[in-house]
Amino acid sequence: TQLLEQSPQFLSIQEGENLTVYCNSSSVFSSLQWYRQEPGEGPVLLVTVVTGGEVKKLKRLTFQFGDARKDSSLHITAAQPGDTGLYLCAGARGSARQLTFGSGTQLTVLP
Amino acid sequence: DAGVTQSPTHLIKTRGQQVTLRCSPKSGHDTVSWYQQALGQGPQFIFQYYEEEERQRGNFPDRFSGHQFPNYSSELNVNALLLGDSALYLCASTPVTRNRAGANVLTFGAGSRLTVL
């Protein structure tokens, strides 16, 4: 059973378009992270959100943690080909130092 | 400053064989976690080592075992390989910090791609 559901699973868009990726769960997480993974590489941390309702911006990327700390979204403005990759959300529960990952969203930005 | 390094990068085994994967954590990190990532899926937590002991374990059979050495490096061993063990095995290290946010900041290696035939 996947505790974190990501949608969409695949997304192919043109350069310059906006997009939103969703990460949903029925469980509460103490913190939630977003990673990007490129072929042949391990996931690279983009952001960590810990407070319900928190919004963080990283250049053209905006991350939001749901008020109940059960869901999160990643919004990319004016996508570029360099944004192409597998986007993964991952949640931590309580004091556990392990992460539960979603199944990922494969984003392709076409020039 | 080298990040997390893993070896080998690729390997091919046959069913029933055993495999050992190796990981050196990032400098300053004392905790090592192992994840299995099947094709098209997110990583699944296998186990975590801290102070040379297994501290947490995911839903993986006893065929999966590990070890951490005094220099914080780690090994993942898989016995009696099955076709379903084919995956990218990721090692991640965590900094020496005990604050809530820092405990879950993972730095991943590039992984070891295991193919079981």
mmCIF file of C-alpha atoms in Angstrom:
data_model
loop_
_atom_site.group_PDB
_atom_site.id
_atom_site.type_symbol
_atom_site.label_atom_id
_atom_site.label_comp_id
_atom_site.label_asym_id
_atom_site.label_seq_id
_atom_site.Cartn_x
_atom_site.Cartn_y
_atom_site.Cartn_z
ATOM 1 C CA THR A 1 0.000 0.000 0.000
ATOM 2 C CA GLN A 2 1.389 3.361 -1.102
ATOM 3 C CA LEU A 3 0.901 5.804 1.765
ATOM 4 C CA LEU A 4 1.701 8.764 -0.476
ATOM 5 C CA GLU A 5 -0.127 9.058 -3.783
ATOM 6 C CA GLN A 6 1.295 11.348 -6.420
ATOM 7 C CA SER A 7 -0.540 12.700 -9.419
ATOM 8 C CA PRO A 8 -0.207 12.859 -12.264
ATOM 9 C CA GLN A 9 2.104 9.907 -12.808
ATOM 10 C CA PHE A 10 3.340 11.304 -16.137
ATOM 11 C CA LEU A 11 3.269 14.873 -17.418
ATOM 12 C CA SER A 12 4.566 16.164 -20.746
ATOM 13 C CA ILE A 13 4.318 19.894 -21.407
ATOM 14 C CA GLN A 14 5.791 22.596 -23.621
ATOM 15 C CA GLU A 15 8.448 25.002 -22.439
ATOM 16 C CA GLY A 16 6.876 28.053 -20.794
ATOM 17 C CA GLU A 17 3.781 26.290 -19.466
ATOM 18 C CA ASN A 18 2.841 26.069 -15.788
ATOM 19 C CA LEU A 19 2.150 22.821 -13.960
ATOM 20 C CA THR A 20 1.178 21.460 -10.564
ATOM 21 C CA VAL A 21 2.069 18.092 -9.060
ATOM 22 C CA TYR A 22 0.099 16.722 -6.131
ATOM 23 C CA CYS A 23 1.068 14.487 -3.237
ATOM 24 C CA ASN A 24 -1.766 13.126 -1.082
ATOM 25 C CA SER A 25 -2.082 10.855 1.915
ATOM 26 C CA SER A 26 -4.560 9.825 4.568
ATOM 27 C CA SER A 27 -1.730 9.948 7.099
ATOM 28 C CA VAL A 28 -0.309 12.942 8.932
ATOM 29 C CA PHE A 29 3.376 13.658 8.405
ATOM 30 C CA SER A 30 5.664 15.645 10.686
ATOM 31 C CA SER A 31 7.514 16.913 7.630
ATOM 32 C CA LEU A 32 7.371 16.465 3.907
ATOM 33 C CA GLN A 33 10.125 16.751 1.348
ATOM 34 C CA TRP A 34 10.286 17.082 -2.407
ATOM 35 C CA TYR A 35 13.094 15.548 -4.436
ATOM 36 C CA ARG A 36 14.022 15.577 -8.106
ATOM 37 C CA GLN A 37 15.740 12.583 -9.643
ATOM 38 C CA GLU A 38 17.419 12.469 -13.043
ATOM 39 C CA PRO A 39 18.329 9.290 -14.939
ATOM 40 C CA GLY A 40 21.371 7.540 -13.475
ATOM 41 C CA GLU A 41 21.337 9.707 -10.362
ATOM 42 C CA GLY A 42 19.944 9.557 -6.866
ATOM 43 C CA PRO A 43 17.167 11.895 -5.709
ATOM 44 C CA VAL A 44 18.254 15.427 -4.863
ATOM 45 C CA LEU A 45 16.435 17.329 -2.129
ATOM 46 C CA LEU A 46 14.555 20.427 -3.295
ATOM 47 C CA VAL A 47 12.733 21.508 -0.155
ATOM 48 C CA THR A 48 11.487 20.449 3.273
ATOM 49 C CA VAL A 49 8.194 21.723 4.699
ATOM 50 C CA VAL A 50 7.318 21.140 8.337
ATOM 51 C CA THR A 51 4.421 23.461 9.259
ATOM 52 C CA GLY A 52 0.831 22.977 8.131
ATOM 53 C CA GLY A 53 -0.046 25.611 5.547
ATOM 54 C CA GLU A 54 3.600 26.423 4.907
ATOM 55 C CA VAL A 55 4.528 27.794 1.490
ATOM 56 C CA LYS A 56 8.110 27.815 0.231
ATOM 57 C CA LYS A 57 9.433 29.245 -3.005
ATOM 58 C CA LEU A 58 12.567 28.161 -4.814
ATOM 59 C CA LYS A 59 12.953 30.341 -7.917
ATOM 60 C CA ARG A 60 10.144 29.162 -10.250
ATOM 61 C CA LEU A 61 9.075 26.352 -7.900
ATOM 62 C CA THR A 62 6.432 26.839 -5.202
ATOM 63 C CA PHE A 63 5.826 24.183 -2.572
ATOM 64 C CA GLN A 64 2.844 24.063 -0.240
ATOM 65 C CA PHE A 65 2.166 21.814 2.762
ATOM 66 C CA GLY A 66 -1.509 21.202 3.508
ATOM 67 C CA ASP A 67 -3.039 22.650 6.669
ATOM 68 C CA ALA A 68 -3.584 19.149 8.066
ATOM 69 C CA ARG A 69 -0.077 18.036 7.018
ATOM 70 C CA LYS A 70 -1.499 15.207 4.917
ATOM 71 C CA ASP A 71 -0.868 16.602 1.450
ATOM 72 C CA SER A 72 1.429 18.833 -0.520
ATOM 73 C CA SER A 73 1.736 20.395 -3.944
ATOM 74 C CA LEU A 74 4.552 21.519 -6.189
ATOM 75 C CA HIS A 75 3.850 24.264 -8.721
ATOM 76 C CA ILE A 76 6.326 25.138 -11.460
ATOM 77 C CA THR A 77 5.943 28.408 -13.330
ATOM 78 C CA ALA A 78 7.217 28.797 -16.878
ATOM 79 C CA ALA A 79 8.695 25.308 -17.071
ATOM 80 C CA GLN A 80 12.026 24.822 -18.816
ATOM 81 C CA PRO A 81 13.600 21.701 -20.369
ATOM 82 C CA GLY A 82 16.035 21.621 -17.447
ATOM 83 C CA ASP A 83 13.071 20.925 -15.143
ATOM 84 C CA THR A 84 12.657 17.503 -16.752
ATOM 85 C CA GLY A 85 12.977 14.683 -14.225
ATOM 86 C CA LEU A 86 11.210 12.452 -11.733
ATOM 87 C CA TYR A 87 9.673 14.460 -8.904
ATOM 88 C CA LEU A 88 9.232 12.577 -5.644
ATOM 89 C CA CYS A 89 7.485 13.589 -2.470
ATOM 90 C CA ALA A 90 8.531 11.935 0.778
ATOM 91 C CA GLY A 91 7.050 12.129 4.238
ATOM 92 C CA ALA A 92 8.453 11.572 7.697
ATOM 93 C CA ARG A 93 6.188 10.475 10.544
ATOM 94 C CA GLY A 94 6.840 11.406 14.147
ATOM 95 C CA SER A 95 10.432 11.013 15.225
ATOM 96 C CA ALA A 96 11.131 8.284 12.689
ATOM 97 C CA ARG A 97 14.212 8.955 10.624
ATOM 98 C CA GLN A 98 12.918 7.029 7.633
ATOM 99 C CA LEU A 99 11.041 8.510 4.725
ATOM 100 C CA THR A 100 8.001 7.172 2.904
ATOM 101 C CA PHE A 101 8.195 8.084 -0.754
ATOM 102 C CA GLY A 102 5.439 8.586 -3.253
ATOM 103 C CA SER A 103 5.542 6.786 -6.590
ATOM 104 C CA GLY A 104 6.764 9.885 -8.377
ATOM 105 C CA THR A 105 5.723 12.170 -11.226
ATOM 106 C CA GLN A 106 7.758 11.909 -14.401
ATOM 107 C CA LEU A 107 7.891 15.405 -15.915
ATOM 108 C CA THR A 108 9.057 16.060 -19.460
ATOM 109 C CA VAL A 109 9.373 19.645 -20.655
ATOM 110 C CA LEU A 110 9.661 19.890 -24.417
ATOM 111 C CA PRO A 111 11.588 22.775 -26.017
ATOM 112 C CA ASP B 1 33.876 17.305 -0.474
ATOM 113 C CA ALA B 2 32.661 13.985 -1.834
ATOM 114 C CA GLY B 3 29.011 13.224 -1.399
ATOM 115 C CA VAL B 4 27.624 9.738 -0.907
ATOM 116 C CA THR B 5 29.510 7.181 -2.987
ATOM 117 C CA GLN B 6 28.208 3.758 -3.904
ATOM 118 C CA SER B 7 29.754 0.731 -5.557
ATOM 119 C CA PRO B 8 29.401 -1.021 -7.852
ATOM 120 C CA THR B 9 27.332 1.173 -10.163
ATOM 121 C CA HIS B 10 25.932 -1.757 -12.127
ATOM 122 C CA LEU B 11 25.958 -5.495 -11.639
ATOM 123 C CA ILE B 12 24.250 -8.555 -13.004
ATOM 124 C CA LYS B 13 23.519 -11.653 -10.942
ATOM 125 C CA THR B 14 21.516 -14.838 -11.416
ATOM 126 C CA ARG B 15 18.728 -16.168 -9.246
ATOM 127 C CA GLY B 16 19.916 -17.721 -6.001
ATOM 128 C CA GLN B 17 23.175 -15.811 -5.887
ATOM 129 C CA GLN B 18 24.217 -13.351 -3.202
ATOM 130 C CA VAL B 19 25.223 -9.709 -3.640
ATOM 131 C CA THR B 20 27.001 -7.099 -1.524
ATOM 132 C CA LEU B 21 26.602 -3.394 -2.197
ATOM 133 C CA ARG B 22 28.766 -0.742 -0.592
ATOM 134 C CA CYS B 23 28.212 2.841 0.518
ATOM 135 C CA SER B 24 30.408 5.609 1.885
ATOM 136 C CA PRO B 25 28.411 8.412 3.494
ATOM 137 C CA LYS B 26 28.974 12.091 3.015
ATOM 138 C CA SER B 27 31.624 13.605 5.273
ATOM 139 C CA GLY B 28 30.101 14.560 8.612
ATOM 140 C CA HIS B 29 27.207 12.121 8.289
ATOM 141 C CA ASP B 30 26.849 9.258 10.735
ATOM 142 C CA THR B 31 23.597 7.577 9.734
ATOM 143 C CA VAL B 32 23.135 5.480 6.613
ATOM 144 C CA SER B 33 19.827 4.348 5.123
ATOM 145 C CA TRP B 34 19.230 1.963 2.255
ATOM 146 C CA TYR B 35 16.336 2.204 -0.192
ATOM 147 C CA GLN B 36 15.189 -0.016 -3.043
ATOM 148 C CA GLN B 37 13.773 1.712 -6.120
ATOM 149 C CA ALA B 38 12.043 -0.482 -8.670
ATOM 150 C CA LEU B 39 11.671 0.838 -12.198
ATOM 151 C CA GLY B 40 9.009 3.537 -12.355
ATOM 152 C CA GLN B 41 8.488 3.594 -8.596
ATOM 153 C CA GLY B 42 9.561 5.702 -5.665
ATOM 154 C CA PRO B 43 12.250 4.434 -3.289
ATOM 155 C CA GLN B 44 11.187 1.964 -0.593
ATOM 156 C CA PHE B 45 12.929 2.039 2.799
ATOM 157 C CA ILE B 46 14.931 -1.103 3.586
ATOM 158 C CA PHE B 47 16.750 -0.251 6.819
ATOM 159 C CA GLN B 48 18.836 2.333 8.610
ATOM 160 C CA TYR B 49 22.140 2.033 10.454
ATOM 161 C CA TYR B 50 23.464 4.271 13.185
ATOM 162 C CA GLU B 51 26.323 3.550 15.602
ATOM 163 C CA GLU B 52 26.935 0.255 13.775
ATOM 164 C CA GLU B 53 23.483 -1.103 14.607
ATOM 165 C CA GLU B 54 20.293 -1.529 12.600
ATOM 166 C CA ARG B 55 17.913 1.064 14.066
ATOM 167 C CA GLN B 56 14.859 0.864 11.834
ATOM 168 C CA ARG B 57 13.691 -1.620 9.242
ATOM 169 C CA GLY B 58 11.140 -1.495 6.490
ATOM 170 C CA ASN B 59 9.005 -4.322 5.160
ATOM 171 C CA PHE B 60 11.787 -6.423 3.652
ATOM 172 C CA PRO B 61 12.573 -10.111 4.298
ATOM 173 C CA ASP B 62 15.552 -11.370 6.256
ATOM 174 C CA ARG B 63 17.343 -12.051 2.977
ATOM 175 C CA PHE B 64 18.215 -8.370 3.160
ATOM 176 C CA SER B 65 20.861 -7.632 5.756
ATOM 177 C CA GLY B 66 23.372 -4.925 6.378
ATOM 178 C CA HIS B 67 26.327 -3.715 8.304
ATOM 179 C CA GLN B 68 27.850 -0.423 9.333
ATOM 180 C CA PHE B 69 31.543 -0.028 10.020
ATOM 181 C CA PRO B 70 33.279 2.255 12.539
ATOM 182 C CA ASN B 71 34.050 4.742 9.747
ATOM 183 C CA TYR B 72 30.260 4.987 9.094
ATOM 184 C CA SER B 73 30.448 3.212 5.733
ATOM 185 C CA SER B 74 27.865 0.527 5.151
ATOM 186 C CA GLU B 75 27.112 -2.635 3.209
ATOM 187 C CA LEU B 76 23.844 -4.081 1.995
ATOM 188 C CA ASN B 77 23.738 -7.843 1.494
ATOM 189 C CA VAL B 78 20.996 -9.695 -0.329
ATOM 190 C CA ASN B 79 20.951 -13.512 -0.244
ATOM 191 C CA ALA B 80 19.087 -15.972 -2.456
ATOM 192 C CA LEU B 81 18.382 -13.359 -5.124
ATOM 193 C CA LEU B 82 15.000 -13.336 -6.820
ATOM 194 C CA LEU B 83 14.053 -11.794 -10.144
ATOM 195 C CA GLY B 84 12.002 -9.242 -8.190
ATOM 196 C CA ASP B 85 15.121 -7.975 -6.453
ATOM 197 C CA SER B 86 16.143 -6.263 -9.692
ATOM 198 C CA ALA B 87 16.158 -2.556 -8.838
ATOM 199 C CA LEU B 88 18.228 0.522 -8.152
ATOM 200 C CA TYR B 89 19.582 0.337 -4.617
ATOM 201 C CA LEU B 90 20.100 3.757 -3.108
ATOM 202 C CA CYS B 91 22.173 4.655 -0.099
ATOM 203 C CA ALA B 92 21.419 7.874 1.751
ATOM 204 C CA SER B 93 23.276 9.477 4.615
ATOM 205 C CA THR B 94 22.045 11.859 7.273
ATOM 206 C CA PRO B 95 24.012 14.554 9.071
ATOM 207 C CA VAL B 96 25.093 14.395 12.678
ATOM 208 C CA THR B 97 22.214 16.396 14.032
ATOM 209 C CA ARG B 98 19.406 15.650 16.394
ATOM 210 C CA ASN B 99 16.983 18.457 15.546
ATOM 211 C CA ARG B 100 13.730 17.303 14.013
ATOM 212 C CA ALA B 101 14.197 18.741 10.544
ATOM 213 C CA GLY B 102 17.863 17.788 10.251
ATOM 214 C CA ALA B 103 17.271 14.181 11.161
ATOM 215 C CA ASN B 104 15.428 13.605 7.913
ATOM 216 C CA VAL B 105 17.655 15.528 5.517
ATOM 217 C CA LEU B 106 18.958 12.794 3.257
ATOM 218 C CA THR B 107 21.824 12.967 0.789
ATOM 219 C CA PHE B 108 21.544 10.175 -1.743
ATOM 220 C CA GLY B 109 24.192 8.401 -3.734
ATOM 221 C CA ALA B 110 23.749 7.634 -7.428
ATOM 222 C CA GLY B 111 22.778 4.061 -6.613
ATOM 223 C CA SER B 112 23.758 0.542 -7.603
ATOM 224 C CA ARG B 113 21.704 -0.915 -10.452
ATOM 225 C CA LEU B 114 21.168 -4.635 -9.786
ATOM 226 C CA THR B 115 19.812 -6.901 -12.489
ATOM 227 C CA VAL B 116 18.860 -10.454 -11.543
ATOM 228 C CA LEU B 117 18.533 -12.910 -14.433
#
